[in-house]
mmCIF file of C-alpha atoms and ligand atoms in Angstrom:
data_model
loop_
_atom_site.group_PDB
_atom_site.id
_atom_site.type_symbol
_atom_site.label_atom_id
_atom_site.label_comp_id
_atom_site.label_asym_id
_atom_site.label_seq_id
_atom_site.Cartn_x
_atom_site.Cartn_y
_atom_site.Cartn_z
ATOM 1 C CA MET A 128 153.798 98.655 9.058
ATOM 2 C CA SER A 129 150.934 100.986 8.222
ATOM 3 C CA GLU A 130 150.689 102.700 4.859
ATOM 4 C CA ILE A 131 148.338 105.260 3.299
ATOM 5 C CA ARG A 132 147.013 104.268 -0.150
ATOM 6 C CA ARG A 133 145.038 106.347 -2.646
ATOM 7 C CA ASP A 134 142.025 104.831 -4.326
ATOM 8 C CA PRO A 135 142.522 105.838 -7.989
ATOM 9 C CA VAL A 136 138.764 106.141 -8.662
ATOM 10 C CA SER A 137 137.471 108.162 -5.686
ATOM 11 C CA ASN A 138 140.862 109.704 -4.771
ATOM 12 C CA ARG A 139 140.205 108.783 -1.158
ATOM 13 C CA TRP A 140 143.246 108.062 1.012
ATOM 14 C CA ILE A 141 142.930 104.858 3.032
ATOM 15 C CA VAL A 142 145.126 103.891 5.997
ATOM 16 C CA ILE A 143 146.080 100.220 5.758
ATOM 17 C CA ALA A 144 147.083 99.183 9.291
ATOM 18 C CA PRO A 145 147.409 95.379 9.490
ATOM 19 C CA GLU A 146 148.897 95.367 13.013
ATOM 20 C CA LEU A 147 145.657 96.820 14.391
ATOM 21 C CA PHE A 148 143.797 93.610 13.614
ATOM 22 C CA GLU A 149 145.936 91.605 15.981
ATOM 23 C CA GLU A 150 145.569 94.216 18.696
ATOM 24 C CA MET A 151 141.785 94.238 18.237
ATOM 25 C CA ILE A 152 141.639 90.489 18.808
ATOM 26 C CA LEU A 153 143.932 90.709 21.845
ATOM 27 C CA SER A 154 142.051 93.567 23.498
ATOM 28 C CA ALA A 155 138.508 92.408 22.650
ATOM 29 C CA LYS A 156 138.240 90.452 25.874
ATOM 30 C CA ASP A 157 139.240 93.505 27.982
ATOM 31 C CA ARG A 158 136.645 95.809 26.519
ATOM 32 C CA PHE A 159 134.081 97.328 28.834
ATOM 33 C CA GLU A 160 135.754 95.575 31.710
ATOM 34 C CA PRO A 161 133.696 96.546 34.796
ATOM 35 C CA ASN A 162 136.713 96.083 37.066
ATOM 36 C CA THR A 163 138.442 99.474 37.008
ATOM 37 C CA ASN A 164 141.669 97.898 38.353
ATOM 38 C CA LEU A 165 142.192 96.677 34.812
ATOM 39 C CA CYS A 166 141.303 99.955 33.070
ATOM 40 C CA PRO A 167 144.498 101.539 31.667
ATOM 41 C CA PHE A 168 142.810 104.977 31.721
ATOM 42 C CA CYS A 169 142.071 104.910 35.472
ATOM 43 C CA PRO A 170 144.417 106.696 37.951
ATOM 44 C CA GLY A 171 147.047 104.319 39.306
ATOM 45 C CA ASN A 172 147.331 102.429 36.008
ATOM 46 C CA GLU A 173 149.458 105.048 34.195
ATOM 47 C CA ALA A 174 152.184 102.459 33.523
ATOM 48 C CA ALA A 175 149.761 100.587 31.242
ATOM 49 C CA THR A 176 149.742 103.499 28.740
ATOM 50 C CA PRO A 177 152.523 105.104 26.670
ATOM 51 C CA GLN A 178 154.332 108.078 28.260
ATOM 52 C CA GLU A 179 152.103 111.133 28.584
ATOM 53 C CA ILE A 180 152.436 114.104 26.222
ATOM 54 C CA LEU A 181 150.371 116.518 28.304
ATOM 55 C CA ALA A 182 148.570 116.380 31.649
ATOM 56 C CA PHE A 183 146.769 118.888 33.855
ATOM 57 C CA GLY A 184 147.208 118.446 37.605
ATOM 58 C CA PRO A 185 149.018 119.869 40.653
ATOM 59 C CA ALA A 186 152.449 121.399 40.004
ATOM 60 C CA ASP A 187 154.215 118.863 42.254
ATOM 61 C CA ARG A 188 152.750 115.832 40.468
ATOM 62 C CA LEU A 189 155.311 113.571 38.754
ATOM 63 C CA PRO A 190 154.655 112.673 35.085
ATOM 64 C CA ASN A 191 152.822 109.362 34.540
ATOM 65 C CA SER A 192 151.585 109.194 38.121
ATOM 66 C CA PRO A 193 148.095 109.713 39.628
ATOM 67 C CA GLY A 194 146.730 113.145 40.578
ATOM 68 C CA TRP A 195 145.934 114.361 37.028
ATOM 69 C CA SER A 196 142.588 115.739 35.922
ATOM 70 C CA VAL A 197 143.182 115.312 32.154
ATOM 71 C CA ARG A 198 145.933 113.179 30.625
ATOM 72 C CA VAL A 199 147.074 112.887 26.963
ATOM 73 C CA PHE A 200 149.313 110.155 25.510
ATOM 74 C CA PRO A 201 149.894 108.527 22.119
ATOM 75 C CA SER A 202 147.566 105.673 21.235
ATOM 76 C CA ARG A 203 149.037 102.320 22.242
ATOM 77 C CA THR A 204 148.422 101.032 18.727
ATOM 78 C CA PRO A 205 148.556 104.056 16.440
ATOM 79 C CA ALA A 206 147.570 103.549 12.816
ATOM 80 C CA LEU A 207 149.644 106.667 12.053
ATOM 81 C CA ARG A 208 153.092 107.617 13.366
ATOM 82 C CA PRO A 209 154.869 110.987 13.524
ATOM 83 C CA GLU A 210 158.275 109.643 12.400
ATOM 84 C CA GLY A 211 159.693 109.937 8.889
ATOM 85 C CA ALA A 212 158.713 111.799 5.734
ATOM 86 C CA GLU A 213 155.598 111.499 3.612
ATOM 87 C CA ASP A 214 157.658 109.555 1.087
ATOM 88 C CA ARG A 215 155.054 109.487 -1.693
ATOM 89 C CA GLN A 216 155.540 106.685 -4.154
ATOM 90 C CA GLY A 217 153.809 105.251 -7.180
ATOM 91 C CA LYS A 218 153.527 101.670 -8.310
ATOM 92 C CA GLY A 219 151.857 101.545 -11.718
ATOM 93 C CA ILE A 220 148.622 103.487 -11.277
ATOM 94 C CA PHE A 221 148.653 103.089 -7.486
ATOM 95 C CA ASP A 222 149.888 105.866 -5.173
ATOM 96 C CA PHE A 223 150.884 105.344 -1.570
ATOM 97 C CA MET A 224 152.868 106.973 1.205
ATOM 98 C CA ASN A 225 154.110 106.404 4.730
ATOM 99 C CA ALA A 226 151.400 106.359 7.387
ATOM 100 C CA LEU A 227 152.643 109.708 8.677
ATOM 101 C CA GLY A 228 150.537 111.381 11.357
ATOM 102 C CA ALA A 229 149.663 111.122 15.004
ATOM 103 C CA HIS A 230 147.024 109.351 17.041
ATOM 104 C CA GLU A 231 146.606 110.574 20.615
ATOM 105 C CA VAL A 232 144.189 109.780 23.425
ATOM 106 C CA VAL A 233 142.855 112.385 25.872
ATOM 107 C CA VAL A 234 141.501 110.700 29.002
ATOM 108 C CA ASN A 235 138.484 112.862 29.814
ATOM 109 C CA GLY A 236 138.938 112.591 33.580
ATOM 110 C CA PRO A 237 139.999 110.300 36.431
ATOM 111 C CA ASP A 238 136.396 109.088 37.029
ATOM 112 C CA HIS A 239 135.910 105.805 35.150
ATOM 113 C CA HIS A 240 132.168 106.419 34.758
ATOM 114 C CA GLY A 241 132.145 110.180 34.008
ATOM 115 C CA HIS A 242 131.023 111.507 30.616
ATOM 116 C CA LEU A 243 129.897 114.793 29.034
ATOM 117 C CA ALA A 244 126.474 114.778 30.688
ATOM 118 C CA THR A 245 127.821 114.037 34.186
ATOM 119 C CA LEU A 246 131.315 115.610 34.427
ATOM 120 C CA SER A 247 131.729 119.050 36.027
ATOM 121 C CA ARG A 248 131.836 122.102 33.745
ATOM 122 C CA GLU A 249 135.414 122.750 34.907
ATOM 123 C CA GLN A 250 136.408 119.228 33.874
ATOM 124 C CA ILE A 251 134.882 119.611 30.386
ATOM 125 C CA THR A 252 136.676 122.951 30.007
ATOM 126 C CA LEU A 253 139.976 121.212 30.856
ATOM 127 C CA ILE A 254 139.323 118.541 28.202
ATOM 128 C CA LEU A 255 138.680 121.297 25.637
ATOM 129 C CA LYS A 256 141.869 123.127 26.693
ATOM 130 C CA ALA A 257 143.894 119.936 26.239
ATOM 131 C CA CYS A 258 142.388 119.444 22.748
ATOM 132 C CA ARG A 259 143.086 123.085 21.819
ATOM 133 C CA ASP A 260 146.693 122.893 23.034
ATOM 134 C CA ARG A 261 147.309 119.600 21.194
ATOM 135 C CA ILE A 262 145.796 120.822 17.903
ATOM 136 C CA ASN A 263 147.972 123.958 18.015
ATOM 137 C CA ASP A 264 151.070 121.911 18.777
ATOM 138 C CA LEU A 265 150.374 119.385 15.992
ATOM 139 C CA PHE A 266 149.721 122.189 13.474
ATOM 140 C CA GLY A 267 153.301 123.338 14.128
ATOM 141 C CA ASP A 268 154.285 120.332 12.016
ATOM 142 C CA ARG A 269 153.716 121.334 8.394
ATOM 143 C CA ARG A 270 153.575 117.723 7.271
ATOM 144 C CA LEU A 271 150.254 117.421 9.082
ATOM 145 C CA HIS A 272 147.435 118.947 7.043
ATOM 146 C CA TYR A 273 144.493 118.182 9.274
ATOM 147 C CA VAL A 274 143.650 117.252 12.871
ATOM 148 C CA MET A 275 140.463 115.345 13.671
ATOM 149 C CA ILE A 276 139.090 115.380 17.222
ATOM 150 C CA PHE A 277 136.195 113.189 18.260
ATOM 151 C CA ILE A 278 134.530 111.390 21.140
ATOM 152 C CA ASP A 279 132.948 107.983 20.607
ATOM 153 C CA HIS A 280 130.547 107.565 23.505
ATOM 154 C CA GLY A 281 129.194 104.105 24.273
ATOM 155 C CA LYS A 282 129.803 100.630 22.999
ATOM 156 C CA SER A 283 127.815 100.911 19.761
ATOM 157 C CA ALA A 284 129.725 104.109 18.887
ATOM 158 C CA GLY A 285 133.001 102.182 19.053
ATOM 159 C CA GLN A 286 134.223 103.218 22.501
ATOM 160 C CA LYS A 287 136.814 100.578 23.294
ATOM 161 C CA LEU A 288 136.933 100.853 27.080
ATOM 162 C CA GLY A 289 134.189 101.963 29.438
ATOM 163 C CA HIS A 290 136.286 105.050 30.331
ATOM 164 C CA SER A 291 135.482 108.278 28.433
ATOM 165 C CA CYS A 292 138.215 109.661 26.181
ATOM 166 C CA SER A 293 138.642 112.056 23.274
ATOM 167 C CA GLN A 294 140.737 111.014 20.302
ATOM 168 C CA ILE A 295 143.047 113.267 18.315
ATOM 169 C CA VAL A 296 144.138 112.075 14.878
ATOM 170 C CA ALA A 297 146.513 114.194 12.783
ATOM 171 C CA VAL A 298 146.714 113.259 9.098
ATOM 172 C CA PRO A 299 148.817 114.278 6.084
ATOM 173 C CA LYS A 300 145.696 114.797 3.900
ATOM 174 C CA VAL A 301 142.496 116.772 4.488
ATOM 175 C CA PRO A 302 139.683 114.199 4.988
ATOM 176 C CA PRO A 303 137.120 114.009 2.139
ATOM 177 C CA SER A 304 134.140 115.102 4.273
ATOM 178 C CA ILE A 305 136.044 118.246 5.328
ATOM 179 C CA GLU A 306 137.122 118.916 1.729
ATOM 180 C CA GLU A 307 133.456 118.697 0.765
ATOM 181 C CA GLU A 308 132.534 121.270 3.417
ATOM 182 C CA LEU A 309 135.440 123.537 2.423
ATOM 183 C CA ARG A 310 134.428 123.413 -1.240
ATOM 184 C CA GLY A 311 130.734 124.000 -0.472
ATOM 185 C CA ALA A 312 131.551 126.916 1.826
ATOM 186 C CA LYS A 313 133.813 128.461 -0.834
ATOM 187 C CA GLN A 314 131.173 128.147 -3.570
ATOM 188 C CA TYR A 315 128.595 129.855 -1.340
ATOM 189 C CA TYR A 316 131.082 132.611 -0.495
ATOM 190 C CA ASP A 317 132.012 133.126 -4.165
ATOM 191 C CA LEU A 318 128.330 133.660 -4.937
ATOM 192 C CA LYS A 319 127.161 135.695 -1.953
ATOM 193 C CA GLU A 320 130.340 136.993 -0.282
ATOM 194 C CA ARG A 321 129.034 135.714 3.043
ATOM 195 C CA CYS A 322 129.920 132.719 5.224
ATOM 196 C CA VAL A 323 127.324 129.981 4.720
ATOM 197 C CA PHE A 324 127.603 128.892 8.361
ATOM 198 C CA CYS A 325 126.986 132.479 9.609
ATOM 199 C CA ASP A 326 123.897 132.595 7.357
ATOM 200 C CA ILE A 327 122.639 129.214 8.642
ATOM 201 C CA LEU A 328 123.173 130.375 12.196
ATOM 202 C CA MET A 329 121.248 133.602 11.656
ATOM 203 C CA GLN A 330 118.364 131.761 10.065
ATOM 204 C CA GLU A 331 118.240 129.054 12.753
ATOM 205 C CA VAL A 332 118.162 131.648 15.547
ATOM 206 C CA LYS A 333 115.685 133.956 13.761
ATOM 207 C CA MET A 334 113.233 131.318 12.549
ATOM 208 C CA GLY A 335 113.780 128.961 15.457
ATOM 209 C CA ILE A 336 112.724 125.808 13.587
ATOM 210 C CA GLY A 337 115.869 123.793 14.268
ATOM 211 C CA PHE A 338 116.941 125.844 17.292
ATOM 212 C CA VAL A 339 117.820 123.811 20.423
ATOM 213 C CA CYS A 340 119.630 126.180 22.846
ATOM 214 C CA GLU A 341 122.246 128.944 23.022
ATOM 215 C CA ASN A 342 124.539 130.886 25.328
ATOM 216 C CA ASP A 343 126.576 134.074 24.858
ATOM 217 C CA HIS A 344 129.065 132.446 22.472
ATOM 218 C CA PHE A 345 127.388 129.365 20.932
ATOM 219 C CA VAL A 346 124.186 128.106 19.306
ATOM 220 C CA ALA A 347 122.993 124.471 19.113
ATOM 221 C CA PHE A 348 120.499 123.389 16.452
ATOM 222 C CA CYS A 349 119.296 120.415 14.422
ATOM 223 C CA PRO A 350 120.441 121.144 10.854
ATOM 224 C CA PHE A 351 117.804 121.558 8.109
ATOM 225 C CA ALA A 352 119.055 118.525 6.171
ATOM 226 C CA SER A 353 120.064 116.300 9.135
ATOM 227 C CA ARG A 354 121.437 112.943 7.989
ATOM 228 C CA PHE A 355 120.639 111.230 11.293
ATOM 229 C CA PRO A 356 117.783 111.435 13.821
ATOM 230 C CA TYR A 357 118.566 114.018 16.505
ATOM 231 C CA GLU A 358 121.772 115.196 14.820
ATOM 232 C CA VAL A 359 122.834 118.431 16.579
ATOM 233 C CA TRP A 360 125.392 121.014 15.458
ATOM 234 C CA LEU A 361 127.102 123.560 17.716
ATOM 235 C CA LEU A 362 128.447 126.734 16.116
ATOM 236 C CA PRO A 363 130.291 129.712 17.617
ATOM 237 C CA LYS A 364 128.163 132.842 17.096
ATOM 238 C CA GLU A 365 131.202 134.853 16.071
ATOM 239 C CA HIS A 366 132.720 133.956 12.686
ATOM 240 C CA GLN A 367 135.876 131.896 13.383
ATOM 241 C CA MET A 368 137.487 129.347 11.103
ATOM 242 C CA ALA A 369 139.461 127.406 13.706
ATOM 243 C CA PHE A 370 138.947 125.815 17.106
ATOM 244 C CA GLY A 371 142.627 126.388 17.970
ATOM 245 C CA THR A 372 142.153 130.140 18.491
ATOM 246 C CA GLN A 373 139.533 129.769 21.248
ATOM 247 C CA SER A 374 140.167 131.742 24.451
ATOM 248 C CA ASP A 375 139.724 130.111 27.872
ATOM 249 C CA ALA A 376 136.468 132.067 28.295
ATOM 250 C CA GLN A 377 135.131 130.724 24.977
ATOM 251 C CA LEU A 378 136.050 127.168 25.983
ATOM 252 C CA GLN A 379 134.174 127.661 29.243
ATOM 253 C CA ALA A 380 131.081 128.737 27.287
ATOM 254 C CA LEU A 381 131.564 125.763 24.946
ATOM 255 C CA SER A 382 131.709 123.347 27.888
ATOM 256 C CA GLY A 383 128.335 124.700 29.040
ATOM 257 C CA ILE A 384 126.555 124.165 25.737
ATOM 258 C CA LEU A 385 128.229 120.774 25.130
ATOM 259 C CA GLN A 386 126.962 119.580 28.474
ATOM 260 C CA ALA A 387 123.494 121.068 27.883
ATOM 261 C CA VAL A 388 123.200 119.176 24.574
ATOM 262 C CA ALA A 389 124.495 115.899 26.093
ATOM 263 C CA ILE A 390 121.945 116.189 28.948
ATOM 264 C CA LYS A 391 119.113 116.948 26.506
ATOM 265 C CA LEU A 392 120.003 113.959 24.316
ATOM 266 C CA ASP A 393 120.107 111.739 27.424
ATOM 267 C CA ALA A 394 116.701 113.004 28.573
ATOM 268 C CA VAL A 395 114.946 112.665 25.213
ATOM 269 C CA LEU A 396 116.624 109.509 23.906
ATOM 270 C CA GLY A 397 117.370 107.609 27.124
ATOM 271 C CA GLU A 398 121.174 107.990 27.338
ATOM 272 C CA PRO A 399 122.093 107.133 23.769
ATOM 273 C CA ASP A 400 125.558 106.275 22.483
ATOM 274 C CA TYR A 401 126.860 109.032 20.206
ATOM 275 C CA HIS A 402 129.735 110.370 18.139
ATOM 276 C CA MET A 403 130.868 113.927 18.755
ATOM 277 C CA VAL A 404 133.087 115.324 16.012
ATOM 278 C CA LEU A 405 134.965 118.615 15.702
ATOM 279 C CA HIS A 406 135.147 120.155 12.222
ATOM 280 C CA THR A 407 137.774 122.877 12.030
ATOM 281 C CA ALA A 408 139.921 124.538 9.347
ATOM 282 C CA PRO A 409 142.915 122.650 7.909
ATOM 283 C CA ASN A 410 146.515 123.572 8.742
ATOM 284 C CA LEU A 411 146.894 126.540 6.376
ATOM 285 C CA ALA A 412 150.687 126.610 6.941
ATOM 286 C CA ALA A 413 150.946 123.076 5.545
ATOM 287 C CA LYS A 414 150.012 124.132 2.017
ATOM 288 C CA PRO A 415 150.791 127.829 1.497
ATOM 289 C CA GLY A 416 148.650 129.388 -1.216
ATOM 290 C CA TYR A 417 146.023 126.680 -0.923
ATOM 291 C CA TRP A 418 142.607 127.053 0.767
ATOM 292 C CA GLN A 419 143.215 130.839 0.668
ATOM 293 C CA THR A 420 139.616 131.876 1.328
ATOM 294 C CA VAL A 421 139.165 129.606 4.362
ATOM 295 C CA PRO A 422 139.523 132.441 6.961
ATOM 296 C CA GLU A 423 136.480 134.170 5.402
ATOM 297 C CA ASP A 424 134.313 131.270 4.276
ATOM 298 C CA TYR A 425 134.830 128.401 6.762
ATOM 299 C CA HIS A 426 133.354 128.329 10.275
ATOM 300 C CA TRP A 427 134.386 125.671 12.795
ATOM 301 C CA HIS A 428 131.680 123.622 14.476
ATOM 302 C CA ILE A 429 130.901 120.454 16.415
ATOM 303 C CA GLU A 430 128.544 117.743 15.177
ATOM 304 C CA PHE A 431 126.741 115.383 17.577
ATOM 305 C CA ILE A 432 125.531 112.172 15.946
ATOM 306 C CA PRO A 433 123.461 110.076 18.373
ATOM 307 C CA ARG A 434 123.218 106.375 17.602
ATOM 308 C CA VAL A 435 119.551 105.737 18.161
ATOM 309 C CA PHE A 436 116.865 103.710 16.460
ATOM 310 C CA GLU A 437 119.156 101.733 14.166
ATOM 311 C CA SER A 438 116.173 101.209 11.869
ATOM 312 C CA ALA A 439 115.269 104.914 11.862
ATOM 313 C CA THR A 440 118.170 105.855 9.625
ATOM 314 C CA TYR A 441 119.922 104.139 6.795
ATOM 315 C CA GLU A 442 122.098 104.873 3.860
ATOM 316 C CA TRP A 443 121.226 103.907 0.319
ATOM 317 C CA GLY A 444 124.722 102.589 -0.194
ATOM 318 C CA ALA A 445 126.385 105.751 -1.506
ATOM 319 C CA GLY A 446 126.078 108.496 1.088
ATOM 320 C CA TYR A 447 122.374 109.024 0.309
ATOM 321 C CA TYR A 448 120.828 109.142 3.787
ATOM 322 C CA VAL A 449 117.261 108.384 4.756
ATOM 323 C CA ASN A 450 116.349 110.007 8.094
ATOM 324 C CA SER A 451 112.935 109.187 9.508
ATOM 325 C CA VAL A 452 112.931 111.922 12.191
ATOM 326 C CA ALA A 453 112.410 115.453 10.829
ATOM 327 C CA PRO A 454 115.009 117.773 12.420
ATOM 328 C CA GLU A 455 112.322 120.324 13.337
ATOM 329 C CA ARG A 456 110.604 117.610 15.402
ATOM 330 C CA ALA A 457 113.880 116.557 17.013
ATOM 331 C CA ALA A 458 114.668 120.207 17.818
ATOM 332 C CA LEU A 459 111.242 120.736 19.391
ATOM 333 C CA ALA A 460 111.735 117.697 21.635
ATOM 334 C CA LEU A 461 115.258 118.800 22.619
ATOM 335 C CA ARG A 462 114.390 122.416 23.436
ATOM 336 C CA THR A 463 111.370 121.451 25.549
ATOM 337 C CA PRO A 464 112.517 121.674 29.203
ATOM 338 C CA HIS A 465 112.831 118.309 30.952
HETATM 339 ZN ZN1 LIG B 649 138.838 103.642 33.823
HETATM 340 ZN ZN1 LIG B 650 130.910 132.230 9.619
HETATM 341 ZN ZN1 LIG B 651 130.831 119.698 9.603
#
């Protein structure tokens, strides 16, 4: 059984999930199987996945049958499970708790080969709607403090099957990288009484150095201190702390800029693998009185991390990144029409 343990030095929470190892060995041979008959995400193979939680399709479609355009179900081998209480315990100096949470898979469409750069805008909007609806549903559970949403695209990014999916992971603790952002945003707000992300956005649009593209609701840019070559962030122009409050119209605009960025990365970098990660506010209902300033100082966004030129980026062992492509150069290449 999985368990979440706290490292007493860094205070990081680590999910120990021994059963995943066995599953990884078993499924390794099926990965990137070119024969779509064997792909559990393809239409017709619904019985190979757990029962669906949510699906978009015609009204007369039966659950767990073909005809869907987006389908969500729990991961077959979740490291975290929604049953039970947190059940925090201590053993000597070590703290641990039940691996409480949720791990869900959103199949990004019935087409085995479709991905952000090639799917229709309507399809991408449906994926975003499914993610929004799931995040709002999961945040109804006060035991869940944070929901991570990400797409791993391509083999080197960790995509297990050749079929595009988004992953939703709900956890009982706010992840350290989000805590870092929340703290940094609060410090900036305490000093200047302005949202740091709104200020970055204004500067990127005005000065245009990292600017990549924009539409009515969103801006894409290469951040000033990019950790990775061709790292791109997408921010809503309007100050909003959470992805879950997006209207259908905003999601439609988001699908447009997501696709534009994916196409630009493909054109400039030759269809790279990438990680796409959503950073949104924590579940404020989970810890009343905590993170009180988040509505004013945090601003949700999406980070694209292409996996290119393995030798062009490295980490000096402790989160100290060396990036050999200046973001202003990456931005210039990306905003040049192709
Ligand atoms: Zn497939
Ligand atoms: Zn803002
Ligand atoms: Zn972020």
